PDB file of C-alpha atoms in Angstrom:
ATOM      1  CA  UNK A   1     102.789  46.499-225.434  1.00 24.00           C
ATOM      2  CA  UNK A   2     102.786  43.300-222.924  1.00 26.00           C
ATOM      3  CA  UNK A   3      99.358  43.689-222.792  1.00 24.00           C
ATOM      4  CA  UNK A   4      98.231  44.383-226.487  1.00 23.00           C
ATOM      5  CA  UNK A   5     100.490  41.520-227.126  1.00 26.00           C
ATOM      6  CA  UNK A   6      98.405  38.542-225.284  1.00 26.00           C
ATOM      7  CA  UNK A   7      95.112  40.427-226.721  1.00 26.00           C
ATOM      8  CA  UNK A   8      95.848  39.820-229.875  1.00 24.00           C
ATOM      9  CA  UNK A   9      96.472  36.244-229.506  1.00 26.00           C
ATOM     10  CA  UNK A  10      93.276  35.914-226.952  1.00 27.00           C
ATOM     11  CA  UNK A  11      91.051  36.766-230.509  1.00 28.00           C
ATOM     12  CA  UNK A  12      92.846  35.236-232.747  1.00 28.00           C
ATOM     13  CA  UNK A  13      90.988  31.489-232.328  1.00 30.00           C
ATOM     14  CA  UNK A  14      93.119  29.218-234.494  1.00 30.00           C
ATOM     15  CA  UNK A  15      96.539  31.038-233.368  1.00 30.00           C
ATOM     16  CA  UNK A  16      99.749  28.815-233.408  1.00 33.00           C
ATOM     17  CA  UNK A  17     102.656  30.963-231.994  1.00 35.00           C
ATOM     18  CA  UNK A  18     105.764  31.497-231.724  1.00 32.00           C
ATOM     19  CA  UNK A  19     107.476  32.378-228.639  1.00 33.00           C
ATOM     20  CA  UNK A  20     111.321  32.418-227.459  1.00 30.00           C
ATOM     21  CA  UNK A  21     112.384  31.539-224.265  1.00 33.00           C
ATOM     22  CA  UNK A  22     113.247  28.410-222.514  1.00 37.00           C
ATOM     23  CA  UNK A  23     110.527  26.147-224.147  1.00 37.00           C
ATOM     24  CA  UNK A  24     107.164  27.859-223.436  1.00 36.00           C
ATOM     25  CA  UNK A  25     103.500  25.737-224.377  1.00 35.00           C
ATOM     26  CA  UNK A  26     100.971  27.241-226.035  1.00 33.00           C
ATOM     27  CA  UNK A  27      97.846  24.744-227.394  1.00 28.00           C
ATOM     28  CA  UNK A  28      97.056  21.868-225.422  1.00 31.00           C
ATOM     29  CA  UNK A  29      97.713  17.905-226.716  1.00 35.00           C
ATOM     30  CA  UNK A  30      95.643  16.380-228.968  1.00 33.00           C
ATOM     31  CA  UNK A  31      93.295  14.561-226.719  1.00 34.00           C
ATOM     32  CA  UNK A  32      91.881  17.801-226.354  1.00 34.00           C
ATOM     33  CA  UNK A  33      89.430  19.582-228.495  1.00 34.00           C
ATOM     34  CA  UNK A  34      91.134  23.279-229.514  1.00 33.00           C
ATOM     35  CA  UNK A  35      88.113  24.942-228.610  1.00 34.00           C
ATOM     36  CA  UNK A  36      88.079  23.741-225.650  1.00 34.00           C
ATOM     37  CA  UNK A  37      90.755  27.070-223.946  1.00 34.00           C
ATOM     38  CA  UNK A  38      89.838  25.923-220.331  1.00 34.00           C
ATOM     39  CA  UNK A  39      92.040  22.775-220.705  1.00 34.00           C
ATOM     40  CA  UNK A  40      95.427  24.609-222.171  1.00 33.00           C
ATOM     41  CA  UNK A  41      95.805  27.376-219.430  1.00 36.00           C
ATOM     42  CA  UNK A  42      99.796  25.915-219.119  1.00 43.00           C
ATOM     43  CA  UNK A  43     102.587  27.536-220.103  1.00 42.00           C
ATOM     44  CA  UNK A  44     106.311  25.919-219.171  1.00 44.00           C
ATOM     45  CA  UNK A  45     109.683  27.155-219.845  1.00 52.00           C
ATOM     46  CA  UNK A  46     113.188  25.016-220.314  1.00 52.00           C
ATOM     47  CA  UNK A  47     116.007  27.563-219.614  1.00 46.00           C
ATOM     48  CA  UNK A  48     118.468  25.203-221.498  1.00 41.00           C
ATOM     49  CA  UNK A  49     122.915  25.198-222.118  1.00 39.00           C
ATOM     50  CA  UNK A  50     124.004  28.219-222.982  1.00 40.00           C
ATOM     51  CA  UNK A  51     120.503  29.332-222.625  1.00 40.00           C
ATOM     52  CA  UNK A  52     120.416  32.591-220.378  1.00 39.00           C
ATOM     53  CA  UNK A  53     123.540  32.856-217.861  1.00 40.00           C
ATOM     54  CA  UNK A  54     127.594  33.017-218.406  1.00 41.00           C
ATOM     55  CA  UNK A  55     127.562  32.262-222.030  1.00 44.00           C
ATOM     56  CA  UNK A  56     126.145  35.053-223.979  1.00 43.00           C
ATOM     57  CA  UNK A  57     126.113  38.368-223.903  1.00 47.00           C
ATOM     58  CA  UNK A  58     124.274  40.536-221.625  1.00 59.00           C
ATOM     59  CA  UNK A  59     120.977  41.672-223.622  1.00 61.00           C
ATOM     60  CA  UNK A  60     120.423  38.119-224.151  1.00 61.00           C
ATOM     61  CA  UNK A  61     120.925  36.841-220.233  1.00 63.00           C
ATOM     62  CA  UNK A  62     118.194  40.069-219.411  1.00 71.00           C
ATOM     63  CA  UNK A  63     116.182  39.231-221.896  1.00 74.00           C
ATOM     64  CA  UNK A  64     115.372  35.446-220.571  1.00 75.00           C
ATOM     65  CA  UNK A  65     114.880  37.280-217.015  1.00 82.00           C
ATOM     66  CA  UNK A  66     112.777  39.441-218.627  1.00 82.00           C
ATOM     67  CA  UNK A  67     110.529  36.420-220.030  1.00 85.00           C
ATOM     68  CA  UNK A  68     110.490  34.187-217.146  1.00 88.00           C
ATOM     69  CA  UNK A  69     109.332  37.415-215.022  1.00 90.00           C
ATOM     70  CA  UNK A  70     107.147  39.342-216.856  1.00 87.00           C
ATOM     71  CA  UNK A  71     105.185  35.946-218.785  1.00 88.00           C
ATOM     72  CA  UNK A  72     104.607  35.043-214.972  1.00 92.00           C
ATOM     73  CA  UNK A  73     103.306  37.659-213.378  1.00 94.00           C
ATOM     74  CA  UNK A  74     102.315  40.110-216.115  1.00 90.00           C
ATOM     75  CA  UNK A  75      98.034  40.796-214.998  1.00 91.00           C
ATOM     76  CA  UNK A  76      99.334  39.017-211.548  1.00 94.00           C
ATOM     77  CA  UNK A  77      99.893  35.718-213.541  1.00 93.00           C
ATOM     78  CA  UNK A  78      96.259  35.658-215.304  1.00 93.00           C
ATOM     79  CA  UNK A  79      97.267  34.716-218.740  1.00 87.00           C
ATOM     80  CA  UNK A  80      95.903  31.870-220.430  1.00 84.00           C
ATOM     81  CA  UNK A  81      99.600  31.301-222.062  1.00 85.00           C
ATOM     82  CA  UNK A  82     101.226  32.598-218.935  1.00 86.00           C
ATOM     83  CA  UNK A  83     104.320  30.770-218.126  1.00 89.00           C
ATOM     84  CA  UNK A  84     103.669  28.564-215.231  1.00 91.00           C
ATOM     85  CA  UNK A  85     106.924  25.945-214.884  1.00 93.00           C
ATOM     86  CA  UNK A  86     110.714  26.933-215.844  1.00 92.00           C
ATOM     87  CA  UNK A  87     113.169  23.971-215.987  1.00 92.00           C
ATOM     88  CA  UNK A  88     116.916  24.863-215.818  1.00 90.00           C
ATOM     89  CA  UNK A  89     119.980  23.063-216.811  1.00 88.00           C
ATOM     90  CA  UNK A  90     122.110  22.436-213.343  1.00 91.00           C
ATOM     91  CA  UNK A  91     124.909  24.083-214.155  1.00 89.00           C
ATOM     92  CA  UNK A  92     123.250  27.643-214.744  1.00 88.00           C
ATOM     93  CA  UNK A  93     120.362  27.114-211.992  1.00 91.00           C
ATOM     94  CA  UNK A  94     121.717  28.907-209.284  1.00 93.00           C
ATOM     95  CA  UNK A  95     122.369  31.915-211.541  1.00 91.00           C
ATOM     96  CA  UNK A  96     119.075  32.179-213.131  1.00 90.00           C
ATOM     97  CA  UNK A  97     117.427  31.667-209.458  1.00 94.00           C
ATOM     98  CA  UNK A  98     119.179  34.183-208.020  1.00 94.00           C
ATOM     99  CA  UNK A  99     119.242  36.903-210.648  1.00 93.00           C
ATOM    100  CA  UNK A 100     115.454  35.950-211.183  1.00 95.00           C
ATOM    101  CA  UNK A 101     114.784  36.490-207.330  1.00 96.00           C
ATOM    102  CA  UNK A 102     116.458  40.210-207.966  1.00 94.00           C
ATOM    103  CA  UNK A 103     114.280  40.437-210.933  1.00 93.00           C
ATOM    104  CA  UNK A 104     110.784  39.629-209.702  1.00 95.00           C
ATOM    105  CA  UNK A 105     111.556  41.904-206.420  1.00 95.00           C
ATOM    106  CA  UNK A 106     112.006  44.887-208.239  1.00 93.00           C
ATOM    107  CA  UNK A 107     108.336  44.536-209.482  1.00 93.00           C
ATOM    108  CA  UNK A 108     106.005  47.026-208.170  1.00 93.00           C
ATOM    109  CA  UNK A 109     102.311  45.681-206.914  1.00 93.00           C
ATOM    110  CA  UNK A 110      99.177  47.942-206.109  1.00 90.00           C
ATOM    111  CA  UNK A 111      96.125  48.492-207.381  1.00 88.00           C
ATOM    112  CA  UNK A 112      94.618  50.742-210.033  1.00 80.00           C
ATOM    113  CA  UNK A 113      95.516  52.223-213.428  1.00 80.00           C
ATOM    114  CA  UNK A 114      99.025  53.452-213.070  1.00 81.00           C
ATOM    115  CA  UNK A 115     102.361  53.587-214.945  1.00 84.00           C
ATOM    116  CA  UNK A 116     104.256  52.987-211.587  1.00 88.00           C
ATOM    117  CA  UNK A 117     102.172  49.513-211.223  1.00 90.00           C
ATOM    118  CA  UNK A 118     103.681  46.590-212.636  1.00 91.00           C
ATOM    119  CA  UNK A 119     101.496  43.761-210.723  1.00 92.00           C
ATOM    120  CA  UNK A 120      98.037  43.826-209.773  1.00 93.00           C
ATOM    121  CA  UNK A 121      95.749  41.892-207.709  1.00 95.00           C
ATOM    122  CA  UNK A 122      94.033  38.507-208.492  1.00 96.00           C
ATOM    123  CA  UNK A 123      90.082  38.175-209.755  1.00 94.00           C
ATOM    124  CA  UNK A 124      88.399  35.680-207.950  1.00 93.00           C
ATOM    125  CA  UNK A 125      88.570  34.380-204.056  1.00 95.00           C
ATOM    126  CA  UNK A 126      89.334  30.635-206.162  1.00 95.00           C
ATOM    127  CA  UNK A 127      92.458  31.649-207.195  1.00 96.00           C
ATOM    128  CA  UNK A 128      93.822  33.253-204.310  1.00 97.00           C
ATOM    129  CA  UNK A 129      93.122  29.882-202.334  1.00 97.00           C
ATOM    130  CA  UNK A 130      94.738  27.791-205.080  1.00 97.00           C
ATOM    131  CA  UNK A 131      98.225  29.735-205.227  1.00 98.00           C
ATOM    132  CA  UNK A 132      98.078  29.680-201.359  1.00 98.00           C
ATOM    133  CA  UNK A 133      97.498  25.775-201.065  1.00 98.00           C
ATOM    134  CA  UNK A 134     100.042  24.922-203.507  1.00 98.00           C
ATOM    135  CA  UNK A 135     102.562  27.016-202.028  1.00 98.00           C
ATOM    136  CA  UNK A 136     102.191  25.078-198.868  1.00 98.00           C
ATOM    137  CA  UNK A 137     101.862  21.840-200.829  1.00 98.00           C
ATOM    138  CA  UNK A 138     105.475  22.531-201.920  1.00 98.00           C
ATOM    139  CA  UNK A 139     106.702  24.128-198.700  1.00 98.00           C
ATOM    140  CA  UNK A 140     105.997  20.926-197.488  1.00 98.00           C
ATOM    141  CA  UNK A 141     107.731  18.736-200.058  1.00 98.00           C
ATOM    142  CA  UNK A 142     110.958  20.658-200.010  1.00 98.00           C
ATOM    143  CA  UNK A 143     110.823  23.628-201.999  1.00 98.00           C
ATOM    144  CA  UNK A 144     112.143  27.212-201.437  1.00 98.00           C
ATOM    145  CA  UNK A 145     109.503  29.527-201.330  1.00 98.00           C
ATOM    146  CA  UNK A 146     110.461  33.359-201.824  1.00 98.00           C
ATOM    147  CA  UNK A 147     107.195  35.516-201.792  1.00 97.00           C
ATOM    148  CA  UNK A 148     103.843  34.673-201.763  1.00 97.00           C
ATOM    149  CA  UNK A 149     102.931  36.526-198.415  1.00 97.00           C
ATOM    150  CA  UNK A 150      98.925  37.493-198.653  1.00 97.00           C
ATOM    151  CA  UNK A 151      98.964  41.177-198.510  1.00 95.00           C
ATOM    152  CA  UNK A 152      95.118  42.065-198.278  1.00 95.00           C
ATOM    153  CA  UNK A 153      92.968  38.969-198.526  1.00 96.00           C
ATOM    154  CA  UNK A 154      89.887  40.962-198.904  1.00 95.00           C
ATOM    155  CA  UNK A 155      91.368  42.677-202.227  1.00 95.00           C
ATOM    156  CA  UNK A 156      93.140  39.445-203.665  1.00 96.00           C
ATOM    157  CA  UNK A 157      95.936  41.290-203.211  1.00 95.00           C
ATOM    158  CA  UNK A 158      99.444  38.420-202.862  1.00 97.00           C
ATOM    159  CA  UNK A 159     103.342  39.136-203.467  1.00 97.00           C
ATOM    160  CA  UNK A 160     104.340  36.884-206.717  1.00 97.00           C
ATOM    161  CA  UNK A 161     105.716  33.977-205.503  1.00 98.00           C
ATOM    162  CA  UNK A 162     108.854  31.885-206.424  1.00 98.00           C
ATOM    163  CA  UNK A 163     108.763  28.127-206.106  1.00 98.00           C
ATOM    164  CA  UNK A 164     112.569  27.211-206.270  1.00 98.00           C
ATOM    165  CA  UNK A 165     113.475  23.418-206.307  1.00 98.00           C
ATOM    166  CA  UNK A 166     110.488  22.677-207.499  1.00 97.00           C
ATOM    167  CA  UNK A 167     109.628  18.483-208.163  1.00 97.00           C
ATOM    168  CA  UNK A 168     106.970  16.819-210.387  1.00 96.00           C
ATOM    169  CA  UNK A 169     105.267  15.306-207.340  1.00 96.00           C
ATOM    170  CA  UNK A 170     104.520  18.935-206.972  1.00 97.00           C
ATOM    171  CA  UNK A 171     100.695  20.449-207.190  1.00 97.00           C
ATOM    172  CA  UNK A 172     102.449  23.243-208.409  1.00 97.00           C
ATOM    173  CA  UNK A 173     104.414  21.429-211.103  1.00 95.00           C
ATOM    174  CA  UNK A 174     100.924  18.987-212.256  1.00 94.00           C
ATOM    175  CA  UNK A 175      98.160  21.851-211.704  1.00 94.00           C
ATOM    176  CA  UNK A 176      97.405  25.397-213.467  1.00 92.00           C
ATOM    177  CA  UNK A 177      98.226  27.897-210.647  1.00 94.00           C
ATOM    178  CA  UNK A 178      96.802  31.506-213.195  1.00 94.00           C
ATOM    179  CA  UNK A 179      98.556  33.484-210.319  1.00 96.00           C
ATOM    180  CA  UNK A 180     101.618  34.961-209.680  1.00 96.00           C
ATOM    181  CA  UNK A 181     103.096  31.927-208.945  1.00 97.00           C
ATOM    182  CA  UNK A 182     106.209  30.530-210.662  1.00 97.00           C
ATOM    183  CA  UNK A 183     107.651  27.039-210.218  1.00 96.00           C
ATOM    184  CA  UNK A 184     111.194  26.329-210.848  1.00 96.00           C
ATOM    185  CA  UNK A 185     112.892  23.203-211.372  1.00 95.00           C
ATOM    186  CA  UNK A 186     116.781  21.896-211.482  1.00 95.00           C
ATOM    187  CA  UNK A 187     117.101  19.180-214.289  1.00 94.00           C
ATOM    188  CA  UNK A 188     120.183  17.571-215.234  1.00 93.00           C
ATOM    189  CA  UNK A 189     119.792  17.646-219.533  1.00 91.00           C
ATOM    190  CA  UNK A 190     117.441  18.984-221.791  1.00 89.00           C
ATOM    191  CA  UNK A 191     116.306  15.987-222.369  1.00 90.00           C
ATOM    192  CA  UNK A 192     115.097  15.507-218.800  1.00 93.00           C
ATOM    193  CA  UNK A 193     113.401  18.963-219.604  1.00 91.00           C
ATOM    194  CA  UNK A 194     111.517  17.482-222.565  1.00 91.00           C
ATOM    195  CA  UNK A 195     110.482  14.747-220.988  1.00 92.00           C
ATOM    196  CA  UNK A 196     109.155  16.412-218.070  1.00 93.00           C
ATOM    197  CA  UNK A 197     107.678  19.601-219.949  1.00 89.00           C
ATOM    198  CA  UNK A 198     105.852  17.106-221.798  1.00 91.00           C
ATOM    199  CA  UNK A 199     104.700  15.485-218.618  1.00 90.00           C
ATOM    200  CA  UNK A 200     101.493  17.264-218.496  1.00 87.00           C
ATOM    201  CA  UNK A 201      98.000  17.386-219.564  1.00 86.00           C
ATOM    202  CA  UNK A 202      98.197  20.889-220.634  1.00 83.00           C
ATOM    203  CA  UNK A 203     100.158  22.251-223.627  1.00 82.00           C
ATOM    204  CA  UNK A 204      98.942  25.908-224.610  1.00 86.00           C
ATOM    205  CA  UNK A 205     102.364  27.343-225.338  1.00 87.00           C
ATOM    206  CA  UNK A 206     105.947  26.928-224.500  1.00 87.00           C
ATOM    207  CA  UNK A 207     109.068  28.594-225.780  1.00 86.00           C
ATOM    208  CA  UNK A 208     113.015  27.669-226.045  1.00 86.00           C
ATOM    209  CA  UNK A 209     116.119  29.800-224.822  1.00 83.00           C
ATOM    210  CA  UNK A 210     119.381  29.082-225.943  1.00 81.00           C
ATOM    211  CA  UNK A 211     121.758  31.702-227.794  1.00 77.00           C
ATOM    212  CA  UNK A 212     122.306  28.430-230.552  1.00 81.00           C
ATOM    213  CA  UNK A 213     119.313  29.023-232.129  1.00 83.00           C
ATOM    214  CA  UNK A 214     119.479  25.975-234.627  1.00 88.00           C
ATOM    215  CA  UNK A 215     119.902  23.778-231.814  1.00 88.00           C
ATOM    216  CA  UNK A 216     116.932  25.394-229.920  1.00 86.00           C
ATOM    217  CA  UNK A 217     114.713  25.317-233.004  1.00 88.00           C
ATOM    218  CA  UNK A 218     115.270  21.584-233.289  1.00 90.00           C
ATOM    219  CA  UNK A 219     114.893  21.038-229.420  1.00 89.00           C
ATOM    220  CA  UNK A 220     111.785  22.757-230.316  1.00 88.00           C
ATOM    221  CA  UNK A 221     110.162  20.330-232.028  1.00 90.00           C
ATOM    222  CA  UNK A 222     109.797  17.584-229.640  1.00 91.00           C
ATOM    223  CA  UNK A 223     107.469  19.909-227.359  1.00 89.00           C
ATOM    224  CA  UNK A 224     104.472  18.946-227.485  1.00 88.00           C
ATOM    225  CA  UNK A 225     102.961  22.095-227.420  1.00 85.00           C
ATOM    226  CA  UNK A 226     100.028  24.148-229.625  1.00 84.00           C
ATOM    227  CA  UNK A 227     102.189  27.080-229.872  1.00 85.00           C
ATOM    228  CA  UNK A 228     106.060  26.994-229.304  1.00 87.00           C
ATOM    229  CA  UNK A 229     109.094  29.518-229.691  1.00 86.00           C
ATOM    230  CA  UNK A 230     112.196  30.179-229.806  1.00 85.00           C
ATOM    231  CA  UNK A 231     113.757  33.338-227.646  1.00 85.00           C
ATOM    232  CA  UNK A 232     110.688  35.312-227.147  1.00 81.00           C
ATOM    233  CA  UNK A 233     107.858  34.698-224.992  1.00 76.00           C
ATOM    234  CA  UNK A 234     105.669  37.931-225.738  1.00 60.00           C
ATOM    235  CA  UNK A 235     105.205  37.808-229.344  1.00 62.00           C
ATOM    236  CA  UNK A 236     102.804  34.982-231.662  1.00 53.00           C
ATOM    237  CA  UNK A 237     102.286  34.675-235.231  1.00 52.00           C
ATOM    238  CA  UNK A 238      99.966  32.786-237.117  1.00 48.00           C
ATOM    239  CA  UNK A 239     101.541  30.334-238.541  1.00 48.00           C
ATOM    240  CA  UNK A 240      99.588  28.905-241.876  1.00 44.00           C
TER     241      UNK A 240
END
C-alpha cells in the first residue's frame, strides 16, 4: 500500500497533499517553478508537544514511529516526498530517538522481490557517495551516527542511517540526501521548528504530529510547504 501510495501522487502533476506527522514538505517555495520536481526532493518532519511520546495513547506514539521510519527509508529513502529532517521538541527527544533507533533496526534489508524485504538497495553510485559524505560531514560536527555501515559497495547496498543531534550547519540538514538517511534534530519550541523547517530551499511536502489536532492544523499553516499534513505521512489528496 506504501508503495501504491507515493505512485499515485508521482502522476498526479498538480497534487497538493495532505500528510500527518510532525510537519512533513511536499511542493517546493515559490521561487521555484512547480514543474520543475528536481528542486522539491525535501521532505522534513516537526515531532511537536504532545506530538508522539508520553502523552497519548499508544496507536498514536507507533503511528509517528511508523512515519518517521517508513517515509525515510521506504525504496531505501528514494522518494521524491521522502522525509529527510525530523525536528523534536526537547522534552520528548530522547524518547522518540530511542524508540526510533528500535524501530528502524527491526527493518529488514536485501535485495529482490520479497515479502520478508523491507529495505532495498540504492540506484545510482551518486547517491551512495552522497549519504556516505554527509554522514561523515556530521560525524565530524558532532552528531550521533547509528547505521550507515556500507554493506556491498558494488550493489549500493548501505544500512539506513540515523543522524541524531543533528545542526543546521549540517550538509545533512541543508542538502537532499534520497537515501536512507534520516537527520534528527533537538529544538527547544515549535516555533524554533518552523523557523528552521522553513530554513530551506526545498519544500515538497511536510506533515504535523501532535494528538491536538486544531493546534497542529494551525501550526500547519506557517510551513511553507507545497503539500502539508496533519498525522499522516503516507496518504495525499488533491486538494481543489
Amino acid at each position: 500500500p506504501i508503495y501504491s501510495i507515493w505512485v499515485y501522487w508521482q502522476q498526479a502533476e498538480n497534487v497538493t497533499s495532505c500528510n500527518k506527522f510532525a510537519y512533513f514538505w511536499p511542493s517546493m517555495k515559490q521561487r521555484y517553478p512547480f514543474e520543475q520536481k528536481s528542486y522539491a526532493m525535501r521532505r522534513m518532519a516537526v515531532a511537536i508537544e504532545r506530538a508522539i511520546l508520553g502523552r497519548t495513547v499508544e496507536h498514536k506514539r507507533r503511528a509517528a514511529l511508523w512515519a518517521a521510519a517508513w517515509g525515510r527509508f521506504a525504496n531505501c529513502g528514494q522518494l521524491c516526498v521522502g522525509i529527510e529532517r525530523a525536528f523534536v521538541e526537547e522534552e520528548i527527544y530522547p524518547a522518540f530517538c530511542e524508540a526510533l533507533t528500535r524501530e528502524v533496526a527491526g527493518l529488514r534489508q536485501g535485495l529482490g522481490p520479497s515479502y520478508d524485504v523491507d529495505i532495498g538497495r540504492l540506484i545510482f553510485p551518486r547517491q551512495l557517495d552522497t549519504a556516505q559524505a554527509q554522514l561523515e560531514d556530521a560525524r565530524s560536527r558532532g552528531a550521533r551516527v547509528v547505521g550507515g555501515e556500507v554493506v556491498d559497495a558494488s550493489r549500493l547496498l548501505m544500512r539506513p542511517a540515523l543522524v541524531f543531534d543533528a545542526s543546521p550547519d549540517m550538509r545533512v540538514m541543508r542538502e537532499e540526501t534520497f537515501g536512507p538517511v534520516l537527520a534528527v534534530m533537538r529544538v527547544r519550541s515549535t516555533e524554533e521548528a518552523l523557523r528552521l523547517a522553513n530554513d530551506t530551499q526545498y519544500g515538497l511536502a511536510a506533515s504535523v504530529w501532535s494528538a491536538d489536532v486544531a493546534r497542529a492544523e494551525s501550526l500547519s499553516t506557517f510551513l511553507e510547504a507545497g503539500l502539508v499534513s496533519v498525522n499522516d505521512a503516507l496518504s495525499h489528496y488533491v486538494v481543489v
